[in-house]
GROMACS .gro file of C-alpha atoms in nm:
model
  265
    1MET     CA    1  -4.101   0.259  -1.096
    2LYS     CA    2  -4.298   0.124  -0.797
    3ILE     CA    3  -4.644   0.023  -0.731
    4GLY     CA    4  -4.816   0.057  -0.394
    5VAL     CA    5  -5.086  -0.196  -0.349
    6PHE     CA    6  -5.291  -0.216  -0.014
    7ASP     CA    7  -5.589  -0.421   0.126
    8SER     CA    8  -5.733  -0.512   0.481
    9GLY     CA    9  -5.528  -0.840   0.453
   10VAL     CA   10  -5.467  -1.119   0.196
   11GLY     CA   11  -5.748  -1.022  -0.058
   12GLY     CA   12  -5.534  -0.773  -0.245
   13LEU     CA   13  -5.330  -1.062  -0.352
   14SER     CA   14  -5.592  -1.125  -0.621
   15VAL     CA   15  -5.509  -0.776  -0.752
   16LEU     CA   16  -5.121  -0.827  -0.711
   17LYS     CA   17  -5.123  -1.157  -0.895
   18LYS     CA   18  -5.301  -0.995  -1.189
   19ILE     CA   19  -5.043  -0.690  -1.170
   20LYS     CA   20  -4.757  -0.949  -1.174
   21GLU     CA   21  -4.892  -1.116  -1.487
   22LYS     CA   22  -4.923  -0.793  -1.694
   23ILE     CA   23  -4.643  -0.549  -1.563
   24ASP     CA   24  -4.279  -0.654  -1.574
   25PHE     CA   25  -4.099  -0.327  -1.518
   26ALA     CA   26  -4.220  -0.189  -1.187
   27ASP     CA   27  -4.151  -0.323  -0.831
   28VAL     CA   28  -4.422  -0.342  -0.566
   29ILE     CA   29  -4.496  -0.260  -0.215
   30TYR     CA   30  -4.797  -0.457  -0.080
   31TYR     CA   31  -4.954  -0.318   0.246
   32GLY     CA   32  -5.185  -0.569   0.421
   33ASP     CA   33  -5.368  -0.407   0.717
   34SER     CA   34  -5.487  -0.742   0.868
   35ILE     CA   35  -5.469  -0.628   1.230
   36ASN     CA   36  -5.771  -0.407   1.132
   37SER     CA   37  -5.960  -0.663   0.888
   38PRO     CA   38  -6.232  -0.683   0.810
   39TYR     CA   39  -6.292  -0.337   0.694
   40GLY     CA   40  -6.656  -0.426   0.597
   41ASN     CA   41  -6.778  -0.400   0.948
   42LYS     CA   42  -6.631  -0.052   1.020
   43SER     CA   43  -6.758   0.309   0.980
   44ILE     CA   44  -6.669   0.499   0.670
   45GLU     CA   45  -6.478   0.741   0.895
   46GLU     CA   46  -6.257   0.453   1.051
   47ILE     CA   47  -6.213   0.318   0.694
   48GLN     CA   48  -6.099   0.665   0.575
   49GLU     CA   49  -5.864   0.717   0.860
   50LEU     CA   50  -5.698   0.373   0.815
   51CYS     CA   51  -5.641   0.441   0.450
   52LEU     CA   52  -5.493   0.780   0.497
   53LYS     CA   53  -5.236   0.626   0.720
   54ILE     CA   54  -5.170   0.366   0.464
   55GLY     CA   55  -5.143   0.625   0.184
   56GLU     CA   56  -4.892   0.828   0.376
   57PHE     CA   57  -4.680   0.517   0.444
   58LEU     CA   58  -4.678   0.436   0.060
   59ILE     CA   59  -4.620   0.798  -0.039
   60ASP     CA   60  -4.307   0.785   0.210
   61ASN     CA   61  -4.188   0.482   0.027
   62GLN     CA   62  -4.186   0.672  -0.304
   63VAL     CA   63  -4.459   0.475  -0.484
   64ASN     CA   64  -4.574   0.621  -0.834
   65ILE     CA   65  -4.917   0.509  -0.818
   66ILE     CA   66  -5.159   0.372  -0.526
   67VAL     CA   67  -5.375   0.071  -0.598
   68ILE     CA   68  -5.669   0.015  -0.346
   69ALA     CA   69  -5.711  -0.341  -0.377
   70CYS     CA   70  -5.991  -0.364  -0.151
   71ASN     CA   71  -6.362  -0.289  -0.258
   72THR     CA   72  -6.478  -0.158   0.080
   73ALA     CA   73  -6.186   0.077   0.102
   74THR     CA   74  -6.256   0.202  -0.255
   75ALA     CA   75  -6.609   0.268  -0.169
   76ALA     CA   76  -6.528   0.448   0.170
   77ALA     CA   77  -6.209   0.623   0.064
   78LEU     CA   78  -6.109   0.664  -0.292
   79GLU     CA   79  -6.198   1.020  -0.313
   80THR     CA   80  -6.069   1.100   0.018
   81LEU     CA   81  -5.728   0.960  -0.076
   82ARG     CA   82  -5.746   1.144  -0.415
   83GLU     CA   83  -5.807   1.465  -0.231
   84ARG     CA   84  -5.517   1.404  -0.001
   85PHE     CA   85  -5.254   1.271  -0.226
   86THR     CA   86  -5.247   1.455  -0.535
   87SER     CA   87  -4.910   1.369  -0.665
   88VAL     CA   88  -4.983   1.003  -0.760
   89PRO     CA   89  -5.262   0.852  -0.949
   90ILE     CA   90  -5.487   0.627  -0.734
   91VAL     CA   91  -5.682   0.349  -0.855
   92GLY     CA   92  -5.972   0.148  -0.702
   93VAL     CA   93  -6.125  -0.172  -0.801
   94VAL     CA   94  -6.504  -0.102  -0.834
   95GLN     CA   95  -6.489   0.115  -1.164
   96PRO     CA   96  -6.284  -0.154  -1.343
   97GLY     CA   97  -6.516  -0.424  -1.203
   98ALA     CA   98  -6.830  -0.242  -1.321
   99THR     CA   99  -6.685  -0.207  -1.652
  100MET     CA  100  -6.596  -0.587  -1.689
  101ALA     CA  101  -6.950  -0.666  -1.581
  102ILE     CA  102  -7.110  -0.456  -1.848
  103LYS     CA  103  -6.906  -0.617  -2.112
  104GLN     CA  104  -6.986  -0.978  -1.974
  105SER     CA  105  -7.354  -0.944  -1.903
  106LYS     CA  106  -7.601  -1.037  -2.200
  107ASN     CA  107  -7.927  -0.970  -2.014
  108LYS     CA  108  -7.824  -0.673  -1.830
  109LYS     CA  109  -7.891  -0.823  -1.479
  110ILE     CA  110  -7.584  -0.834  -1.245
  111GLY     CA  111  -7.522  -0.972  -0.901
  112VAL     CA  112  -7.262  -0.838  -0.670
  113ILE     CA  113  -7.136  -1.009  -0.349
  114SER     CA  114  -6.933  -0.814  -0.118
  115THR     CA  115  -6.877  -0.702   0.227
  116PRO     CA  116  -7.189  -0.560   0.409
  117LEU     CA  117  -7.047  -0.191   0.391
  118THR     CA  118  -6.959  -0.233   0.000
  119ALA     CA  119  -7.322  -0.361  -0.066
  120LYS     CA  120  -7.469  -0.080   0.176
  121SER     CA  121  -7.284   0.202  -0.006
  122GLY     CA  122  -7.437   0.074  -0.343
  123VAL     CA  123  -7.107   0.156  -0.503
  124TYR     CA  124  -7.124  -0.100  -0.779
  125GLU     CA  125  -7.490   0.012  -0.867
  126LYS     CA  126  -7.380   0.349  -0.905
  127ALA     CA  127  -7.085   0.270  -1.107
  128ILE     CA  128  -7.275   0.034  -1.342
  129LYS     CA  129  -7.565   0.262  -1.372
  130GLY     CA  130  -7.329   0.567  -1.451
  131LEU     CA  131  -7.196   0.355  -1.728
  132ASN     CA  132  -7.546   0.239  -1.866
  133PRO     CA  133  -7.869   0.296  -1.672
  134LYS     CA  134  -8.029   0.010  -1.832
  135TYR     CA  135  -7.858  -0.244  -1.616
  136ASP     CA  136  -8.014  -0.403  -1.293
  137VAL     CA  137  -7.789  -0.448  -1.014
  138PHE     CA  138  -7.856  -0.682  -0.726
  139GLN     CA  139  -7.611  -0.683  -0.428
  140LYS     CA  140  -7.563  -0.896  -0.123
  141GLY     CA  141  -7.341  -0.820   0.183
  142CYS     CA  142  -7.170  -1.128   0.312
  143ASP     CA  143  -7.034  -1.070   0.656
  144LEU     CA  144  -6.866  -1.397   0.712
  145LEU     CA  145  -6.654  -1.482   0.412
  146CYS     CA  146  -6.397  -1.212   0.417
  147PRO     CA  147  -6.293  -1.326   0.794
  148MET     CA  148  -6.306  -1.688   0.690
  149ILE     CA  149  -6.081  -1.647   0.398
  150GLU     CA  150  -5.844  -1.432   0.603
  151LYS     CA  151  -5.806  -1.707   0.853
  152GLY     CA  152  -5.753  -1.946   0.581
  153TRP     CA  153  -6.062  -2.103   0.399
  154GLU     CA  154  -6.106  -2.472   0.431
  155SER     CA  155  -6.303  -2.659   0.205
  156SER     CA  156  -6.591  -2.836   0.385
  157GLU     CA  157  -6.966  -2.892   0.365
  158LYS     CA  158  -7.042  -2.635   0.631
  159ASN     CA  159  -6.837  -2.350   0.434
  160THR     CA  160  -7.004  -2.455   0.111
  161GLU     CA  161  -7.361  -2.396   0.261
  162ILE     CA  162  -7.258  -2.056   0.421
  163LEU     CA  163  -7.138  -1.966   0.052
  164LYS     CA  164  -7.465  -2.083  -0.088
  165SER     CA  165  -7.670  -1.925   0.166
  166TYR     CA  166  -7.539  -1.583   0.053
  167ILE     CA  167  -7.566  -1.651  -0.334
  168ASN     CA  168  -7.908  -1.781  -0.311
  169GLN     CA  169  -8.009  -1.460  -0.188
  170LEU     CA  170  -7.946  -1.298  -0.536
  171PRO     CA  171  -8.231  -1.327  -0.808
  172ASP     CA  172  -8.179  -1.634  -1.025
  173GLU     CA  173  -8.227  -1.431  -1.344
  174ILE     CA  174  -7.885  -1.262  -1.313
  175ASP     CA  175  -7.627  -1.388  -1.575
  176THR     CA  176  -7.307  -1.229  -1.409
  177LEU     CA  177  -7.175  -1.224  -1.068
  178ILE     CA  178  -6.922  -0.961  -0.959
  179LEU     CA  179  -6.650  -1.082  -0.686
  180GLY     CA  180  -6.722  -0.754  -0.507
  181CYS     CA  181  -6.449  -0.812  -0.257
  182THR     CA  182  -6.099  -0.895  -0.355
  183HIS     CA  183  -6.066  -1.178  -0.093
  184TYR     CA  184  -6.326  -1.370  -0.284
  185PRO     CA  185  -6.107  -1.473  -0.578
  186LEU     CA  186  -5.903  -1.675  -0.324
  187ILE     CA  187  -6.207  -1.909  -0.313
  188ARG     CA  188  -6.317  -1.881  -0.687
  189GLU     CA  189  -6.300  -2.246  -0.726
  190GLU     CA  190  -6.559  -2.285  -0.445
  191ILE     CA  191  -6.775  -2.006  -0.582
  192GLU     CA  192  -6.783  -2.162  -0.925
  193LYS     CA  193  -6.902  -2.506  -0.785
  194VAL     CA  194  -7.212  -2.337  -0.656
  195VAL     CA  195  -7.282  -2.065  -0.929
  196ASP     CA  196  -7.352  -2.119  -1.299
  197LYS     CA  197  -7.318  -1.737  -1.369
  198LYS     CA  198  -7.052  -1.555  -1.559
  199ILE     CA  199  -6.800  -1.470  -1.293
  200VAL     CA  200  -6.623  -1.138  -1.292
  201ASP     CA  201  -6.293  -1.072  -1.096
  202PRO     CA  202  -6.236  -0.687  -1.102
  203ALA     CA  203  -5.847  -0.762  -1.044
  204GLU     CA  204  -5.796  -0.840  -1.408
  205GLU     CA  205  -5.932  -0.471  -1.533
  206THR     CA  206  -5.773  -0.309  -1.255
  207ALA     CA  207  -5.433  -0.437  -1.335
  208MET     CA  208  -5.485  -0.329  -1.710
  209HIS     CA  209  -5.590   0.011  -1.549
  210VAL     CA  210  -5.269   0.017  -1.348
  211LEU     CA  211  -5.066  -0.068  -1.671
  212PHE     CA  212  -5.230   0.223  -1.861
  213GLU     CA  213  -5.160   0.463  -1.585
  214LEU     CA  214  -4.793   0.357  -1.553
  215ASN     CA  215  -4.734   0.383  -1.940
  216ARG     CA  216  -4.886   0.735  -1.930
  217LEU     CA  217  -4.663   0.839  -1.623
  218ALA     CA  218  -4.342   0.688  -1.794
  219LEU     CA  219  -4.429   0.879  -2.106
  220LYS     CA  220  -4.501   1.197  -1.920
  221LYS     CA  221  -4.165   1.191  -1.703
  222GLY     CA  222  -3.970   1.053  -1.995
  223VAL     CA  223  -3.881   0.725  -1.791
  224LYS     CA  224  -3.737   0.448  -1.978
  225LYS     CA  225  -3.911   0.129  -1.881
  226SER     CA  226  -3.680  -0.166  -1.857
  227ARG     CA  227  -3.820  -0.522  -1.818
  228LYS     CA  228  -3.712  -0.689  -1.523
  229GLU     CA  229  -3.640  -1.065  -1.480
  230LYS     CA  230  -3.826  -1.072  -1.165
  231ILE     CA  231  -4.004  -0.771  -0.980
  232SER     CA  232  -3.919  -0.700  -0.628
  233ILE     CA  233  -4.226  -0.719  -0.371
  234ASP     CA  234  -4.200  -0.596  -0.035
  235TYR     CA  235  -4.498  -0.718   0.201
  236PHE     CA  236  -4.591  -0.497   0.498
  237ILE     CA  237  -4.820  -0.669   0.730
  238THR     CA  238  -4.990  -0.524   1.028
  239GLY     CA  239  -5.127  -0.837   1.172
  240ASP     CA  240  -5.022  -1.225   1.192
  241VAL     CA  241  -4.735  -1.254   0.932
  242ASN     CA  242  -4.718  -1.626   0.951
  243LYS     CA  243  -5.098  -1.670   0.865
  244PHE     CA  244  -5.055  -1.419   0.595
  245LYS     CA  245  -4.768  -1.604   0.472
  246GLU     CA  246  -4.948  -1.933   0.467
  247VAL     CA  247  -5.260  -1.812   0.297
  248GLY     CA  248  -5.060  -1.609   0.059
  249GLU     CA  249  -4.843  -1.881  -0.052
  250ARG     CA  250  -5.130  -2.116  -0.106
  251PHE     CA  251  -5.297  -1.876  -0.334
  252LEU     CA  252  -4.999  -1.738  -0.516
  253GLY     CA  253  -4.827  -2.077  -0.557
  254GLU     CA  254  -4.512  -1.940  -0.457
  255LYS     CA  255  -4.303  -1.884  -0.155
  256LEU     CA  256  -4.314  -1.532  -0.005
  257SER     CA  257  -4.028  -1.343   0.128
  258ASN     CA  258  -3.937  -0.985   0.229
  259ILE     CA  259  -4.239  -0.978   0.466
  260TYR     CA  260  -4.201  -0.694   0.745
  261GLN     CA  261  -4.445  -0.536   0.995
  262PRO     CA  262  -4.484  -0.175   0.954
  263LEU     CA  263  -4.456   0.090   1.244
  264ILE     CA  264  -4.810   0.197   1.181
  265GLY     CA  265  -5.115  -0.024   1.249
   0.00000   0.00000   0.00000
């Protein structure tokens, strides 16, 4: 079996990392659209067009499931992709993140940091209130964080202050903070230094959802799952391959190979 994972760049590696921890019987194609990063400052129509091209690429490479490892793309294009590509299940990161936050929060006040587009869409508030309308959701769009992480975040007093400036705009009474951009887990240690809330990384619950869907598919198609000693991962990166490799290896703690540039951008 084969999993297709895509993001606007390196952020989706936070989802891939959790998938690797939980699924040992399926290979992966990872698509990082770094040449078009960040998605958070684009129009919904632009994001949908980019996601449809990526979806076609993954379908052509015969994936059994598509994982939108990007909150902005999930907010803008999840339903569009599901309408276009009906042959495979498509999983986003928002609903799993919302589910996890509800489990974590005790006072029903949840904060979300994300790209501006994800915040503007209100997608987390809709998802959380759809599960339980008694929860209050506060969202903050952070326009600088994704590009800074994509280029390779450096620990510095200046960067810490930028991070604080965004988080401080959320109400102090929240007890749970959702990392509403898959890039943010790459700097989780930095975030934990300035936040005293429970932190929710939607990647964990997303990986569980992917595992559930693959098990369902295997049962439906009569596919025998066989554990692999090491799953195969092919990376297709539209932008700077060397920068992706540098940031990705730092986050995953291992050497990355099988990195290619796709013919579409």
